[in-house]
């Protein structure tokens, strides 16, 4: 595609974004909505529209070559990503579930299930490629050093002369035997050829019979070929066999070359742009700098005096973090500031009245035992939460139209001069203002809870090397999130309408990993201003792909991977002080080299109710007391995510487990549609020929109850190198995959049901809802509630 084509895509995306902003901003000002279904429909519509715009903007940012335009696109792109995460959080709070189904909304918007896939921005890794390559070199060097240290010297074995002579004799006899067998085979083949020549009798006497034989052979061959082709076309049409994709055409190859060349042009233009910024700024500073400084100082002095006359006191000068004097020029007039303060006073009076009324209402609610409170909650309804990203998206739309271009920022020297001048004015006029700032400084000198920066003697490089040598910092596997195969659930909405909670599909799991893990870790803006997600727990039976999702999360964001699993920590850094030092090292390196993922495998072992005897030496509960502090110490500016994987979350004590992992994602076994895709892709990737004899539909049906890992093992065991070479003579059949599957244990129904919430009617006054927060209430029969198996997150809400 040409540059104008991407410009057109950008224009279409910005037009759709402008229409969406007009539809989204008014609902925050309207009356609260009471219909929960209508609320979810509104949110899902916004979500799908933003997802479509996100996909288009990501494509534009990946290929457009103009540096200034790319900055504007990135500004809007990060705002759209953050808004997506906010809308997802809103839908979770409305539906009390991490999984949602958009069948009816997709049909109304004329979209397909493929439009629900959350795209992974390619710039997450591409713009950090140099740093990632340097980190990979350092990691490879340290691992090679570790191998040399761990390598044991191979002892030299001595051999007697008799043993050596014996080995030589055996080898020579074997060589002579092979030669003798080869000669005998040649003699036998020659005898066969001679015998066939003697028995051959040409049909020269009857030409009509010879022609009939030739026609018979040719017609049979032509009909068999035609029938095979028609059968193959029918199987492809029915979806029983995947179509054989042809090789890339010259046009497609040319398109790929153009995309790679455009990325090189992007780098060249970016270098030129950075150089031009330096030269232009220097020329402007030398030629127009004095005049600009004098003009801005006069404007700021005039602003101070006007604010003094309008409000009765001088304003505070904004700090450098808030934009300095540039934010002053963006503020309102002194008269507007005065009116704003008056309105604030009125709001404070109204809020005090509301507080008194609320106290009275609480007394009435306590007397009515919650009946009136429920009625009032229903009358309040739902209202859209304030967004941290809508201003960013709106600003980006103005930048695109050209009516909101940012003015050049003021020089730091001018800010310092005017800040000092304003301070002198305040000291002479308002002397009472100088004492309060000292108290603020004292208040900020609080010791942070959790893991502070202890032992600042070691460097990041030395800590990094130590963690690699101890096996704590490991290399993630190169796996893309798109390689986690799974189909969309087409019956989700129908089952929910029938009051049946469907099992989530693998496509839904893939979307959650992208929204909760990839986007926040890949974008600093989304992580800082979006809903803060510090921890995730991937729960599901063995073989469903929990570790694969973990490695895909690290690959898509270029994150470091720290392994703090109980099995990996056994025998390392013993004692309380050793564990504290280990956690200090991990958090320090994770923050300095962010994004980072801290992985805890078999997460339920850290919260055992009773440690089994076989695992007591491993000390699986070492991290139980420190994990809440680790999660709490992760701030918004730290792109660090704690990820746990668990096969048996119901073996853990639910209360501390849910305190650490705020988001728990169930990964179920694949359904029929997902198994069909798995069989097709796994066989095709390993070189299998999908012919009519290979009944994939029956394989997908028979493997109900098996996970992705079981199917992969069966494919690997059958498709050996020898079997792949025999496909032309002996095509693959479905029966060949049954024996390796039969040797594996499937996921039994009892194990799957353990991940679900059961017996809802048993607890009459409690609904066990799928939620992202754990609410602990005072319940008389609390011990029996804790025995309920875990599904996503158990949230106890009284009716």
mmCIF file of C-alpha atoms in Angstrom, residues 367-525:
data_model
loop_
_atom_site.group_PDB
_atom_site.id
_atom_site.type_symbol
_atom_site.label_atom_id
_atom_site.label_comp_id
_atom_site.label_asym_id
_atom_site.label_seq_id
_atom_site.Cartn_x
_atom_site.Cartn_y
_atom_site.Cartn_z
ATOM 1 C CA UNK A 367 -34.025 -0.091 60.895
ATOM 2 C CA UNK A 368 -35.509 -1.442 57.684
ATOM 3 C CA UNK A 369 -32.977 -4.308 57.531
ATOM 4 C CA UNK A 370 -31.773 -3.423 54.064
ATOM 5 C CA UNK A 371 -35.114 -3.296 52.250
ATOM 6 C CA UNK A 372 -35.068 0.462 51.637
ATOM 7 C CA UNK A 373 -31.370 0.390 50.803
ATOM 8 C CA UNK A 374 -31.954 -2.071 48.003
ATOM 9 C CA UNK A 375 -34.747 0.061 46.588
ATOM 10 C CA UNK A 376 -32.552 3.150 46.598
ATOM 11 C CA UNK A 377 -29.683 1.290 44.958
ATOM 12 C CA UNK A 378 -32.022 0.204 42.219
ATOM 13 C CA UNK A 379 -33.243 3.774 41.770
ATOM 14 C CA UNK A 380 -29.665 5.024 41.460
ATOM 15 C CA UNK A 381 -28.906 2.698 38.575
ATOM 16 C CA UNK A 382 -25.647 2.638 36.601
ATOM 17 C CA UNK A 383 -23.605 5.555 35.386
ATOM 18 C CA UNK A 384 -20.422 5.546 33.309
ATOM 19 C CA UNK A 385 -17.283 5.963 35.413
ATOM 20 C CA UNK A 386 -15.006 8.901 34.583
ATOM 21 C CA UNK A 387 -12.347 8.018 32.032
ATOM 22 C CA UNK A 388 -8.645 8.839 32.174
ATOM 23 C CA UNK A 389 -8.217 8.339 28.437
ATOM 24 C CA UNK A 390 -11.117 10.212 26.827
ATOM 25 C CA UNK A 391 -9.254 13.558 27.173
ATOM 26 C CA UNK A 392 -6.259 11.953 25.447
ATOM 27 C CA UNK A 393 -8.390 10.667 22.590
ATOM 28 C CA UNK A 394 -10.154 14.034 22.245
ATOM 29 C CA UNK A 395 -6.839 15.875 22.218
ATOM 30 C CA UNK A 396 -5.535 13.518 19.547
ATOM 31 C CA UNK A 397 -8.611 14.177 17.421
ATOM 32 C CA UNK A 398 -7.952 17.932 17.688
ATOM 33 C CA UNK A 399 -4.321 17.419 16.746
ATOM 34 C CA UNK A 400 -5.427 15.487 13.665
ATOM 35 C CA UNK A 401 -7.788 18.284 12.596
ATOM 36 C CA UNK A 402 -5.045 20.851 13.205
ATOM 37 C CA UNK A 403 -7.122 23.113 15.502
ATOM 38 C CA UNK A 404 -5.412 22.058 18.709
ATOM 39 C CA UNK A 405 -1.723 22.014 17.887
ATOM 40 C CA UNK A 406 0.393 22.316 21.015
ATOM 41 C CA UNK A 407 2.194 25.611 21.454
ATOM 42 C CA UNK A 408 5.986 25.541 21.880
ATOM 43 C CA UNK A 409 6.865 24.919 25.500
ATOM 44 C CA UNK A 410 8.502 27.768 27.412
ATOM 45 C CA UNK A 411 12.147 27.631 28.217
ATOM 46 C CA UNK A 412 13.089 26.213 31.596
ATOM 47 C CA UNK A 413 15.096 29.347 32.338
ATOM 48 C CA UNK A 414 12.000 31.539 31.877
ATOM 49 C CA UNK A 415 10.032 29.263 34.206
ATOM 50 C CA UNK A 416 12.703 29.483 36.889
ATOM 51 C CA UNK A 417 12.915 33.271 36.632
ATOM 52 C CA UNK A 418 9.156 33.751 36.794
ATOM 53 C CA UNK A 419 8.788 31.203 39.586
ATOM 54 C CA UNK A 420 11.303 33.161 41.679
ATOM 55 C CA UNK A 421 9.633 36.454 40.800
ATOM 56 C CA UNK A 422 6.219 35.106 41.841
ATOM 57 C CA UNK A 423 7.718 33.862 45.103
ATOM 58 C CA UNK A 424 9.088 37.327 45.877
ATOM 59 C CA UNK A 425 5.681 38.876 45.145
ATOM 60 C CA UNK A 426 3.985 36.466 47.523
ATOM 61 C CA UNK A 427 6.527 37.159 50.270
ATOM 62 C CA UNK A 428 5.908 40.875 50.061
ATOM 63 C CA UNK A 429 2.115 40.727 49.794
ATOM 64 C CA UNK A 430 1.002 37.405 51.253
ATOM 65 C CA UNK A 431 3.564 36.573 53.959
ATOM 66 C CA UNK A 432 1.407 33.919 55.537
ATOM 67 C CA UNK A 433 1.958 31.554 52.619
ATOM 68 C CA UNK A 434 5.588 30.774 53.322
ATOM 69 C CA UNK A 435 5.140 28.490 56.321
ATOM 70 C CA UNK A 436 2.859 25.761 54.965
ATOM 71 C CA UNK A 437 5.235 24.323 52.407
ATOM 72 C CA UNK A 438 7.618 23.033 55.064
ATOM 73 C CA UNK A 439 4.920 20.791 56.499
ATOM 74 C CA UNK A 440 4.313 19.240 53.096
ATOM 75 C CA UNK A 441 7.945 18.311 52.791
ATOM 76 C CA UNK A 442 7.856 16.613 56.172
ATOM 77 C CA UNK A 443 4.680 14.729 55.272
ATOM 78 C CA UNK A 444 6.291 13.342 52.132
ATOM 79 C CA UNK A 445 9.155 11.802 54.112
ATOM 80 C CA UNK A 446 7.225 8.670 54.986
ATOM 81 C CA UNK A 447 8.743 5.238 54.751
ATOM 82 C CA UNK A 448 7.088 3.223 52.015
ATOM 83 C CA UNK A 449 5.572 -0.044 53.037
ATOM 84 C CA UNK A 450 6.697 -3.249 51.462
ATOM 85 C CA UNK A 451 10.108 -3.772 49.886
ATOM 86 C CA UNK A 452 12.202 -0.606 49.903
ATOM 87 C CA UNK A 453 15.502 -0.102 48.143
ATOM 88 C CA UNK A 454 17.827 -1.920 50.559
ATOM 89 C CA UNK A 455 21.475 -2.716 50.018
ATOM 90 C CA UNK A 456 22.195 -0.163 47.245
ATOM 91 C CA UNK A 457 25.757 -1.406 46.866
ATOM 92 C CA UNK A 458 25.229 -3.955 44.053
ATOM 93 C CA UNK A 459 24.756 -2.819 40.462
ATOM 94 C CA UNK A 460 21.904 -3.887 38.217
ATOM 95 C CA UNK A 461 24.316 -5.875 36.028
ATOM 96 C CA UNK A 462 25.644 -7.884 38.978
ATOM 97 C CA UNK A 463 22.144 -8.551 40.329
ATOM 98 C CA UNK A 464 20.997 -9.580 36.844
ATOM 99 C CA UNK A 465 23.893 -12.028 36.520
ATOM 100 C CA UNK A 466 23.276 -13.488 39.975
ATOM 101 C CA UNK A 467 19.596 -14.088 39.229
ATOM 102 C CA UNK A 468 20.443 -15.796 35.935
ATOM 103 C CA UNK A 469 23.090 -18.023 37.523
ATOM 104 C CA UNK A 470 20.658 -19.038 40.277
ATOM 105 C CA UNK A 471 17.986 -19.930 37.722
ATOM 106 C CA UNK A 472 15.565 -17.227 38.937
ATOM 107 C CA UNK A 473 15.680 -15.121 35.757
ATOM 108 C CA UNK A 474 15.013 -17.433 32.815
ATOM 109 C CA UNK A 475 14.707 -17.030 29.068
ATOM 110 C CA UNK A 476 11.078 -17.089 27.850
ATOM 111 C CA UNK A 477 10.167 -19.235 24.877
ATOM 112 C CA UNK A 478 9.537 -17.427 21.590
ATOM 113 C CA UNK A 479 5.767 -17.939 21.328
ATOM 114 C CA UNK A 480 3.238 -15.534 19.825
ATOM 115 C CA UNK A 481 -0.168 -15.081 21.394
ATOM 116 C CA UNK A 482 -1.779 -15.926 18.037
ATOM 117 C CA UNK A 483 -0.236 -19.414 18.293
ATOM 118 C CA UNK A 484 -2.577 -20.177 21.188
ATOM 119 C CA UNK A 485 -5.293 -21.701 19.015
ATOM 120 C CA UNK A 486 -8.957 -21.609 19.951
ATOM 121 C CA UNK A 487 -12.344 -20.918 18.402
ATOM 122 C CA UNK A 488 -15.019 -18.434 19.399
ATOM 123 C CA UNK A 489 -17.993 -19.731 21.426
ATOM 124 C CA UNK A 490 -21.087 -19.310 19.254
ATOM 125 C CA UNK A 491 -23.538 -20.540 21.919
ATOM 126 C CA UNK A 492 -22.528 -18.233 24.766
ATOM 127 C CA UNK A 493 -25.397 -15.753 24.446
ATOM 128 C CA UNK A 494 -27.986 -18.496 23.894
ATOM 129 C CA UNK A 495 -26.865 -20.384 26.998
ATOM 130 C CA UNK A 496 -26.935 -17.269 29.167
ATOM 131 C CA UNK A 497 -30.423 -16.440 27.968
ATOM 132 C CA UNK A 498 -31.390 -19.944 29.106
ATOM 133 C CA UNK A 499 -29.890 -19.156 32.555
ATOM 134 C CA UNK A 500 -26.948 -21.496 31.939
ATOM 135 C CA UNK A 501 -23.446 -20.157 32.517
ATOM 136 C CA UNK A 502 -21.313 -21.371 29.569
ATOM 137 C CA UNK A 503 -17.729 -22.473 29.884
ATOM 138 C CA UNK A 504 -15.401 -19.805 28.466
ATOM 139 C CA UNK A 505 -13.796 -20.477 25.109
ATOM 140 C CA UNK A 506 -10.089 -20.376 24.311
ATOM 141 C CA UNK A 507 -10.677 -17.299 22.159
ATOM 142 C CA UNK A 508 -12.034 -15.483 25.223
ATOM 143 C CA UNK A 509 -8.963 -16.488 27.228
ATOM 144 C CA UNK A 510 -6.685 -15.151 24.498
ATOM 145 C CA UNK A 511 -8.509 -11.805 24.558
ATOM 146 C CA UNK A 512 -8.212 -11.545 28.352
ATOM 147 C CA UNK A 513 -4.454 -12.131 28.247
ATOM 148 C CA UNK A 514 -4.132 -9.359 25.656
ATOM 149 C CA UNK A 515 -6.266 -6.890 27.653
ATOM 150 C CA UNK A 516 -5.010 -7.659 31.164
ATOM 151 C CA UNK A 517 -1.387 -8.465 30.359
ATOM 152 C CA UNK A 518 -0.050 -7.441 26.951
ATOM 153 C CA UNK A 519 -1.507 -3.927 26.605
ATOM 154 C CA UNK A 520 -0.633 -2.701 30.141
ATOM 155 C CA UNK A 521 2.871 -4.198 30.035
ATOM 156 C CA UNK A 522 3.549 -2.932 26.525
ATOM 157 C CA UNK A 523 2.317 0.651 27.042
ATOM 158 C CA UNK A 524 3.483 2.821 29.943
ATOM 159 C CA UNK A 525 0.497 5.139 29.452
#
